[in-house]
Short mmCIF file of C-alpha atoms in Angstrom, two decimals:
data_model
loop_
_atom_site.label_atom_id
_atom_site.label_comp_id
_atom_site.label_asym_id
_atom_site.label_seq_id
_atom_site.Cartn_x
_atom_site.Cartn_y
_atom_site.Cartn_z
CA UNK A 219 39.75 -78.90 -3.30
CA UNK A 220 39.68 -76.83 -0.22
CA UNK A 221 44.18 -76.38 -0.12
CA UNK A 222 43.17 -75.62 -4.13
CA UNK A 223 40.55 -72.57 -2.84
CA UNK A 224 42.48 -71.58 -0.50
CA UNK A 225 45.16 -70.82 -2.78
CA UNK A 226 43.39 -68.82 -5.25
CA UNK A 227 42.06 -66.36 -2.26
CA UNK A 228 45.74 -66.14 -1.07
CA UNK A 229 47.15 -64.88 -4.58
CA UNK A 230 44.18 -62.51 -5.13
CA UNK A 231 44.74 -61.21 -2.11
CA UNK A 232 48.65 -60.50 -3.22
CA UNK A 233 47.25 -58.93 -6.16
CA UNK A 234 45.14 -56.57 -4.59
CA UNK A 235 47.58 -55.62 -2.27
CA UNK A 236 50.70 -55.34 -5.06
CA UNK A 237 48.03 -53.00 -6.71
CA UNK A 238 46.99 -51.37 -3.94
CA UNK A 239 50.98 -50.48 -3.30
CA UNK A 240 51.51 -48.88 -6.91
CA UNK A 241 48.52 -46.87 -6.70
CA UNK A 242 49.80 -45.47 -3.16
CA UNK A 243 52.90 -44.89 -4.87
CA UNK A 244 51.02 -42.89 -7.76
CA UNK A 245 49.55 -41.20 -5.57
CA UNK A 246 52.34 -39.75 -3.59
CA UNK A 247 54.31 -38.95 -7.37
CA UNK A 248 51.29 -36.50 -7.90
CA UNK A 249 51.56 -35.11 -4.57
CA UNK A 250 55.08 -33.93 -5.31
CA UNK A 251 53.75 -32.83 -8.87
CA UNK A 252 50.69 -30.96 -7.33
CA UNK A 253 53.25 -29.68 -4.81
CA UNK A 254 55.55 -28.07 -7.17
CA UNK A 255 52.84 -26.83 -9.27
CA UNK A 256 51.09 -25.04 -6.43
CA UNK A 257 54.45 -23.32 -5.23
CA UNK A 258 55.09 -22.22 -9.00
CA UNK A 259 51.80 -20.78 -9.66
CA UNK A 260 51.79 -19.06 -5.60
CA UNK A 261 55.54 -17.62 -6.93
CA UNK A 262 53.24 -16.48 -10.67
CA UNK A 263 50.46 -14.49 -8.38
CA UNK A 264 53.14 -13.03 -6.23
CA UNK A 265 55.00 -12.06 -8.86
CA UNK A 266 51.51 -10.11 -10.45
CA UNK A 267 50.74 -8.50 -6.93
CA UNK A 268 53.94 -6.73 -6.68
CA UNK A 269 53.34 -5.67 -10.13
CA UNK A 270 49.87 -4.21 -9.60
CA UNK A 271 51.57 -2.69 -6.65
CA UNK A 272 54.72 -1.23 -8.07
CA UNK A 273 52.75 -0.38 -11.52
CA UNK A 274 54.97 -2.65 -13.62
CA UNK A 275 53.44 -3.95 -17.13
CA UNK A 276 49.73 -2.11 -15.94
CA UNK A 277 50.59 1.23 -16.94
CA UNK A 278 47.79 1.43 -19.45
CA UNK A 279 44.88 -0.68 -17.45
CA UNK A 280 42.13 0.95 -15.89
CA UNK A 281 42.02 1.25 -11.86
CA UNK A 282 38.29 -0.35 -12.37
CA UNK A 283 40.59 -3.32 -14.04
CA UNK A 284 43.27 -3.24 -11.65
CA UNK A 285 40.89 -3.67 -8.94
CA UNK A 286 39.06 -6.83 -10.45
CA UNK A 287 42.29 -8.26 -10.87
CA UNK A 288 43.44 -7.68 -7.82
CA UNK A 289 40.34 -9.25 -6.36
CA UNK A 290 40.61 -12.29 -8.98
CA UNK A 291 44.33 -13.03 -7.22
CA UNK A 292 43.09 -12.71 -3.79
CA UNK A 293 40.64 -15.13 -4.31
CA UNK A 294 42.86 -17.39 -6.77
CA UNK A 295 44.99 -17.37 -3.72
CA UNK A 296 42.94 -18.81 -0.95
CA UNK A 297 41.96 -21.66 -3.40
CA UNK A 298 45.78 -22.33 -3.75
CA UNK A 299 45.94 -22.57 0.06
CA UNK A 300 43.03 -24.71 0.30
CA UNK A 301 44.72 -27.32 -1.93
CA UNK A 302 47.99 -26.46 -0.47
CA UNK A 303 46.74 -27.26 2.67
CA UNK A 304 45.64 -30.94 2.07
CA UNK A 305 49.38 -31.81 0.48
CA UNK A 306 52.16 -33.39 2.21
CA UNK A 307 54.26 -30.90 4.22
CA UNK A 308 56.88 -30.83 7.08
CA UNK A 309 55.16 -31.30 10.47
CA UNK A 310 54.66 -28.28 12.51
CA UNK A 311 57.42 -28.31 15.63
CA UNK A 312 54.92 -29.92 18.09
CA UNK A 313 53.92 -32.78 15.82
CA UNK A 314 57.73 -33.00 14.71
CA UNK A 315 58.55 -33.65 18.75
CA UNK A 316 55.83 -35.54 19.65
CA UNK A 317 55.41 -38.04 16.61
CA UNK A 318 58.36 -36.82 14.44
CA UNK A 319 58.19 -37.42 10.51
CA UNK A 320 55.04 -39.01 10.64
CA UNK A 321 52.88 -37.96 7.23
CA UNK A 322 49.51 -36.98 9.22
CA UNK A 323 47.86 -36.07 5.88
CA UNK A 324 44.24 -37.19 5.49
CA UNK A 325 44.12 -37.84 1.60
CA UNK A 326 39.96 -37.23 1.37
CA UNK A 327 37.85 -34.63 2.47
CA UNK A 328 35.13 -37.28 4.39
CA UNK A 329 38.92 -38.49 6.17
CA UNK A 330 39.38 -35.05 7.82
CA UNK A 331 35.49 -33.88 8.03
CA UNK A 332 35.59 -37.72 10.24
CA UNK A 333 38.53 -36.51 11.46
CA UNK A 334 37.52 -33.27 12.86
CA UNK A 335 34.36 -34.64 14.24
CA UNK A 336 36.50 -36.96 16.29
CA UNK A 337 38.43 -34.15 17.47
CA UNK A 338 35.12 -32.39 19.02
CA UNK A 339 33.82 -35.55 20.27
CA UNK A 340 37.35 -36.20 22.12
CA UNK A 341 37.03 -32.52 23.26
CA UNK A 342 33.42 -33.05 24.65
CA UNK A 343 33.63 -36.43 26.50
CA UNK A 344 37.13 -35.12 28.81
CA UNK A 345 35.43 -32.15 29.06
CA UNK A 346 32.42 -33.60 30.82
CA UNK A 347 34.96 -35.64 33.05
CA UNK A 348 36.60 -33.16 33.86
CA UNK A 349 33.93 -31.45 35.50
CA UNK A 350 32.14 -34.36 37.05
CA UNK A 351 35.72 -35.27 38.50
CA UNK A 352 36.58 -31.19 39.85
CA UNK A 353 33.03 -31.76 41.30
CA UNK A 354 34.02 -34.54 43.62
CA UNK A 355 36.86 -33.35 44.15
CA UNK A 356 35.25 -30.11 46.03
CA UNK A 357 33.05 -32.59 47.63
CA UNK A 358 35.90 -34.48 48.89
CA UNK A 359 39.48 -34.14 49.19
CA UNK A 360 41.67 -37.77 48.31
CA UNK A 361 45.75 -36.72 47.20
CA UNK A 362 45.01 -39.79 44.87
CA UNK A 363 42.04 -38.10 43.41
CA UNK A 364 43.84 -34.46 43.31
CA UNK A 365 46.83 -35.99 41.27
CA UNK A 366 44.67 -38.32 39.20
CA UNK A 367 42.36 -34.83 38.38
CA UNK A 368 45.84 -32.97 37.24
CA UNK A 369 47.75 -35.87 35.36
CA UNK A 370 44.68 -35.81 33.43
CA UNK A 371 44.55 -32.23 32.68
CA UNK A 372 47.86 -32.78 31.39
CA UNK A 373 47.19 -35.10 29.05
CA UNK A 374 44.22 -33.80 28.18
CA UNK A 375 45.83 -30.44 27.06
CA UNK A 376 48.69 -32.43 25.43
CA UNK A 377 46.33 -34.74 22.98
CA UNK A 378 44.83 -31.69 22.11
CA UNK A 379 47.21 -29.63 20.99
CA UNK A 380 48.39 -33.13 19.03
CA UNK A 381 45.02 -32.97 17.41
CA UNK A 382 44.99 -29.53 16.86
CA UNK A 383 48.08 -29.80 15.00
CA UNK A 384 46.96 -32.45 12.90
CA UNK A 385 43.46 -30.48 11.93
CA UNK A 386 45.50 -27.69 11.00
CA UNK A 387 48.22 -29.56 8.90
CA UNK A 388 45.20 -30.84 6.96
CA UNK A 389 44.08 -27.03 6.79
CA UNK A 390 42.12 -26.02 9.73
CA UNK A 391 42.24 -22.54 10.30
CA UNK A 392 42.78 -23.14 14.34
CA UNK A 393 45.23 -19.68 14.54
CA UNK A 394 46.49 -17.38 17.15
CA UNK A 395 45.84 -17.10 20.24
CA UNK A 396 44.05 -20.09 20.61
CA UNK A 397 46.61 -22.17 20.01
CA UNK A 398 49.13 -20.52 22.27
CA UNK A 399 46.47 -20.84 24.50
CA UNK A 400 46.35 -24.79 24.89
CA UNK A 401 50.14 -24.28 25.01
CA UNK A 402 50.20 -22.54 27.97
CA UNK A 403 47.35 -24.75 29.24
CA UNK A 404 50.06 -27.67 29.32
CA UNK A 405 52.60 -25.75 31.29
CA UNK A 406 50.15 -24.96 33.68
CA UNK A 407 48.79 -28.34 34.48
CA UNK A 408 52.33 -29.55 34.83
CA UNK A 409 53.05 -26.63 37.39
CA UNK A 410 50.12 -28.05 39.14
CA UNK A 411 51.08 -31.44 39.24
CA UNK A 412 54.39 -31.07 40.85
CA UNK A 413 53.44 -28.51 43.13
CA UNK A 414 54.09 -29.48 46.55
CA UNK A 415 51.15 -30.33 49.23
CA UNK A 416 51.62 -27.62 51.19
CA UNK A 417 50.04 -24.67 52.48
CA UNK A 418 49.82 -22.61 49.49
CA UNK A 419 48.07 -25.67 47.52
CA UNK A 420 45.47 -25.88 50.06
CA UNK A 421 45.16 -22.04 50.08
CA UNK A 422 44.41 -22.36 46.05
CA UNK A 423 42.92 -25.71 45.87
CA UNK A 424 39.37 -25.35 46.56
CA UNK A 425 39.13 -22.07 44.04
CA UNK A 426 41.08 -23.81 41.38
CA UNK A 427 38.41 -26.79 41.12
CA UNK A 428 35.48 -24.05 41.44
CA UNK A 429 37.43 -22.45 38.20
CA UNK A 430 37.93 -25.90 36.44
CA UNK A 431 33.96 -26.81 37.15
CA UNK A 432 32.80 -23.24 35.52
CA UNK A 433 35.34 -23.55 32.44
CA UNK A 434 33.52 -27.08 31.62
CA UNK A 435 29.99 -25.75 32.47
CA UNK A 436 30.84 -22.97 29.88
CA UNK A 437 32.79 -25.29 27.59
CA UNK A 438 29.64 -27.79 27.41
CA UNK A 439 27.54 -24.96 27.00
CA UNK A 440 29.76 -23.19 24.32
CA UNK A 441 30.23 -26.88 22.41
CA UNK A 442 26.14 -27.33 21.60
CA UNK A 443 25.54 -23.76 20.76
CA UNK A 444 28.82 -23.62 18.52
CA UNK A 445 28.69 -27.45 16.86
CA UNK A 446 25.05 -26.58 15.30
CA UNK A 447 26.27 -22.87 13.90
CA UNK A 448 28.90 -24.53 12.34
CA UNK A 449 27.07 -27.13 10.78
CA UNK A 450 24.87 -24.35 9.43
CA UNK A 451 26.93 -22.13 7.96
CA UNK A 452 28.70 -25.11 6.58
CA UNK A 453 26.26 -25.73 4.53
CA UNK A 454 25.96 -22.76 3.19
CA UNK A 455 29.53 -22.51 2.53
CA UNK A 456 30.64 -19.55 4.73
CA UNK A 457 32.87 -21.69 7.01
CA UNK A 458 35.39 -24.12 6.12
CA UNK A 459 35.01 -27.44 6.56
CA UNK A 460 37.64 -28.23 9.45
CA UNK A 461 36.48 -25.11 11.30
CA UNK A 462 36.05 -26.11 14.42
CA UNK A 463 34.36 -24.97 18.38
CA UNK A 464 36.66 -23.33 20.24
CA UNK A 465 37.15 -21.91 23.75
CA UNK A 466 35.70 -18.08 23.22
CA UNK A 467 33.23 -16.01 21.35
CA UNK A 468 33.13 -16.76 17.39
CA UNK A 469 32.42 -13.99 15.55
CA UNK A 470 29.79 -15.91 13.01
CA UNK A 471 27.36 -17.11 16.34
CA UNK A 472 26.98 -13.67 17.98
CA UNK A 473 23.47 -13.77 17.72
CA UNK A 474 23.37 -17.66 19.15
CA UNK A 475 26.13 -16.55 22.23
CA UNK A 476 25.14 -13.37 23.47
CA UNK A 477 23.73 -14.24 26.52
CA UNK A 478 27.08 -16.85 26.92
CA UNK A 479 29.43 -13.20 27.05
CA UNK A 480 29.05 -12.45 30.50
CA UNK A 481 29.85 -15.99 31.49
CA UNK A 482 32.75 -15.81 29.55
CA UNK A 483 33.79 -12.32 31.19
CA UNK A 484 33.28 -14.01 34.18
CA UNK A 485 35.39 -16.41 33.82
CA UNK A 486 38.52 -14.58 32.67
CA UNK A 487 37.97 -12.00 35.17
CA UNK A 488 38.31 -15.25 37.31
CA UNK A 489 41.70 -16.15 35.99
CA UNK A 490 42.94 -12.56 37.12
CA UNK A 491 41.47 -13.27 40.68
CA UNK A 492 43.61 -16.88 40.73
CA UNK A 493 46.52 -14.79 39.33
CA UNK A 494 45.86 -12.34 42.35
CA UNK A 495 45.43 -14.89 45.22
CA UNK A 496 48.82 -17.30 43.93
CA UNK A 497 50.60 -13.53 44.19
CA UNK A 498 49.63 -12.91 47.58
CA UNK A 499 50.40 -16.46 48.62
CA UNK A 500 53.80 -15.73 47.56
CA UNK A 501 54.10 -11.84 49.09
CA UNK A 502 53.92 -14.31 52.48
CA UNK A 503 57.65 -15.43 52.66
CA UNK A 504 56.55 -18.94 53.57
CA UNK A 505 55.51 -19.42 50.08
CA UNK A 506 58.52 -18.73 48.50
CA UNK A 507 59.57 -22.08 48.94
CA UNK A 508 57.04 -23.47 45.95
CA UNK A 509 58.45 -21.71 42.73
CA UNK A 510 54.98 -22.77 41.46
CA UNK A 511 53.23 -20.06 43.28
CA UNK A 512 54.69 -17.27 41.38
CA UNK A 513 55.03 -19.23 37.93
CA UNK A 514 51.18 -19.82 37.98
CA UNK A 515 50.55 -16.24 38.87
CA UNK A 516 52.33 -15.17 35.85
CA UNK A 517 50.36 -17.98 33.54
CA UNK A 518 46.70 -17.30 34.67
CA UNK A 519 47.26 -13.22 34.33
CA UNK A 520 48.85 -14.13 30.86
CA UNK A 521 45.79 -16.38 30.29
CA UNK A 522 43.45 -13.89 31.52
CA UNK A 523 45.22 -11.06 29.46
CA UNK A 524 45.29 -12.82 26.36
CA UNK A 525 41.47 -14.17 26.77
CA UNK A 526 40.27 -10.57 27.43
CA UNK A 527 41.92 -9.18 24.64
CA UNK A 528 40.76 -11.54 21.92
CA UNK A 529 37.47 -11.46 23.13
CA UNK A 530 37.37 -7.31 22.88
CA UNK A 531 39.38 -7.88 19.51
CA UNK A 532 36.13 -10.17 18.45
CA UNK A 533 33.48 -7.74 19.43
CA UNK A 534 35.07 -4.59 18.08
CA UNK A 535 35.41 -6.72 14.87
CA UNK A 536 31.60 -7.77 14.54
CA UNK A 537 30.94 -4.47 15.64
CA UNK A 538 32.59 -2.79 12.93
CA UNK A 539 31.26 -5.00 10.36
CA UNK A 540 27.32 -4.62 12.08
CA UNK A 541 27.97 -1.07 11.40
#
């Protein structure tokens, strides 16, 4: 009786599973059919744009016409991307290296919302160990400790910009400088790692780990002020749904962050002064035996550069829209 049972789970089981497989197959037929539907109807309101533009086949509508029209397509548009955005495509170059053809395509929006909120939680929990771990290492100064503290910057930088890559395949709207950003972030954790104990690292040590305790103070801080906006405006449907917190100002929480822009002025004004010091470390010729000296230099004023700018590119923005 109990081999007989036994049985009857096993082939239910197969027939679950020999279901399961042809509805996974269906599935991935109307993915290519959505696909190609999507590209033909993107090619349609292309094809209409250039017309409004060029005055083809409008000649006798109204400009008050032409303008709905023209609004009608815009809009039309981002909904195509939306649902363009949560179909199969070919992985960005990152994701291509690092996990190669690997579909990362979450099929249902609760799979990426889950998704994303594993993302910030990831983001959050290094974040806080970084910080604790900078901390002790200005208390106290262990080569094990220092190389431990920059392999994991490295890998922290690394998943992330693996997990960025998958948010935005599945449509997250993570653009810019942002993600150079992390980019950069990985080259120079790596600089870091390999540089030489030396002079020059002792010379930069101490200020780097003040700099990496600030950026998580401000990163913490920047995470609960930014998580709960975005929840909010979620809601009322003025942010998309794989939005996520990111390292500077957003342009939607002004009112929540203004006290947070002098911190963050701070701290890219403090990027320039590690760019500065790692250039005078190499003006003395003794230094010019670590090529990381004058590598980092470069990467923090790039960092700082590229920081300042975005963050005057945000303000002037909300500015112009306030008035």
């Amino acid at each position: 009786m109990s081999a007989a049972w036994n049985e009857s789970d096993f082939r239910d089981i197969q027939a679950d599973y020999q279901k399961l497989q042809r509805k996974l197959e269906e599935v991935r037929k109307l993915q290519v059919e959505c696909k190609k539907k999507v590209v033909a109807e993107c090619k349609a309101i292309q094809n209409l744009e250039n017309g409004l533009r060029m005055g083809r086949n409008f000649a006798d509508m109204q400009n008050e016409s032409k303008e709905t029209l023209r609004v009608q397509l815009i809009g039309r548009q981002r909904e195509l991307q939306d649902i363009e955005a949560t179909l199969p495509r070919q992985n960005h170059w990152f994701l291509q290296l690092t996990l190669g053809g690997l579909d990362v395509t979450l099929l249902t929006k609760k799979d990426r919302y889950l998704y994303k909120q594993q993302y910030e939680d990831f983001k959050m929990r290094v974040t806080t160990v970084i910080g604790l771990l900078s901390l002790a290492n200005l208390i106290t100064y262990q080569q094990v400790m220092d190389a431990s503290f920059q392999f994991l910057l490295v890998w922290y930088y690394c998943t992330l910009t693996i997990r960025e890559q998958i948010l935005r395949q599945n449509g997250s709207r993570i653009r810019g400088w942002w993600v150079l950003h992390h980019y950069l972030s990985i080259v120079v954790s790596a600089c870091i790692l390999i540089w030489p104990v030396d002079y020059t690292y002792h010379q930069f040590r101490t200020n780097f780990m003040l700099f990496s305790f600030y950026l998580s103070f401000i990163q913490f801080l920047q995470y609960y002020y930014q998580v709960g906006t975005l929840y909010r405006l979620l809601t009322l449907g003025r942010v998309h749904e794989l939005d996520i917190t990111r390292d500077g100002l957003r342009i939607k929480t002004w009112s929540d962050m203004k006290f947070l822009i002098p911190a963050l002025i701070f701290g890219y004004i403090w990027e320039f002064f590690l760019s500065y010091q790692l250039y005078s470390l190499w003006l003395d010729t003794a230094a010019k035996t670590s090529w990381q000296v004058l590598v980092l230099a470069s990467l923090f004023l790039t960092l700082g550069a590229g920081n300042c700018l975005t963050l005057a590119m945000t303000l002037r923005q909300k500015l112009f829209h306030v008035s």
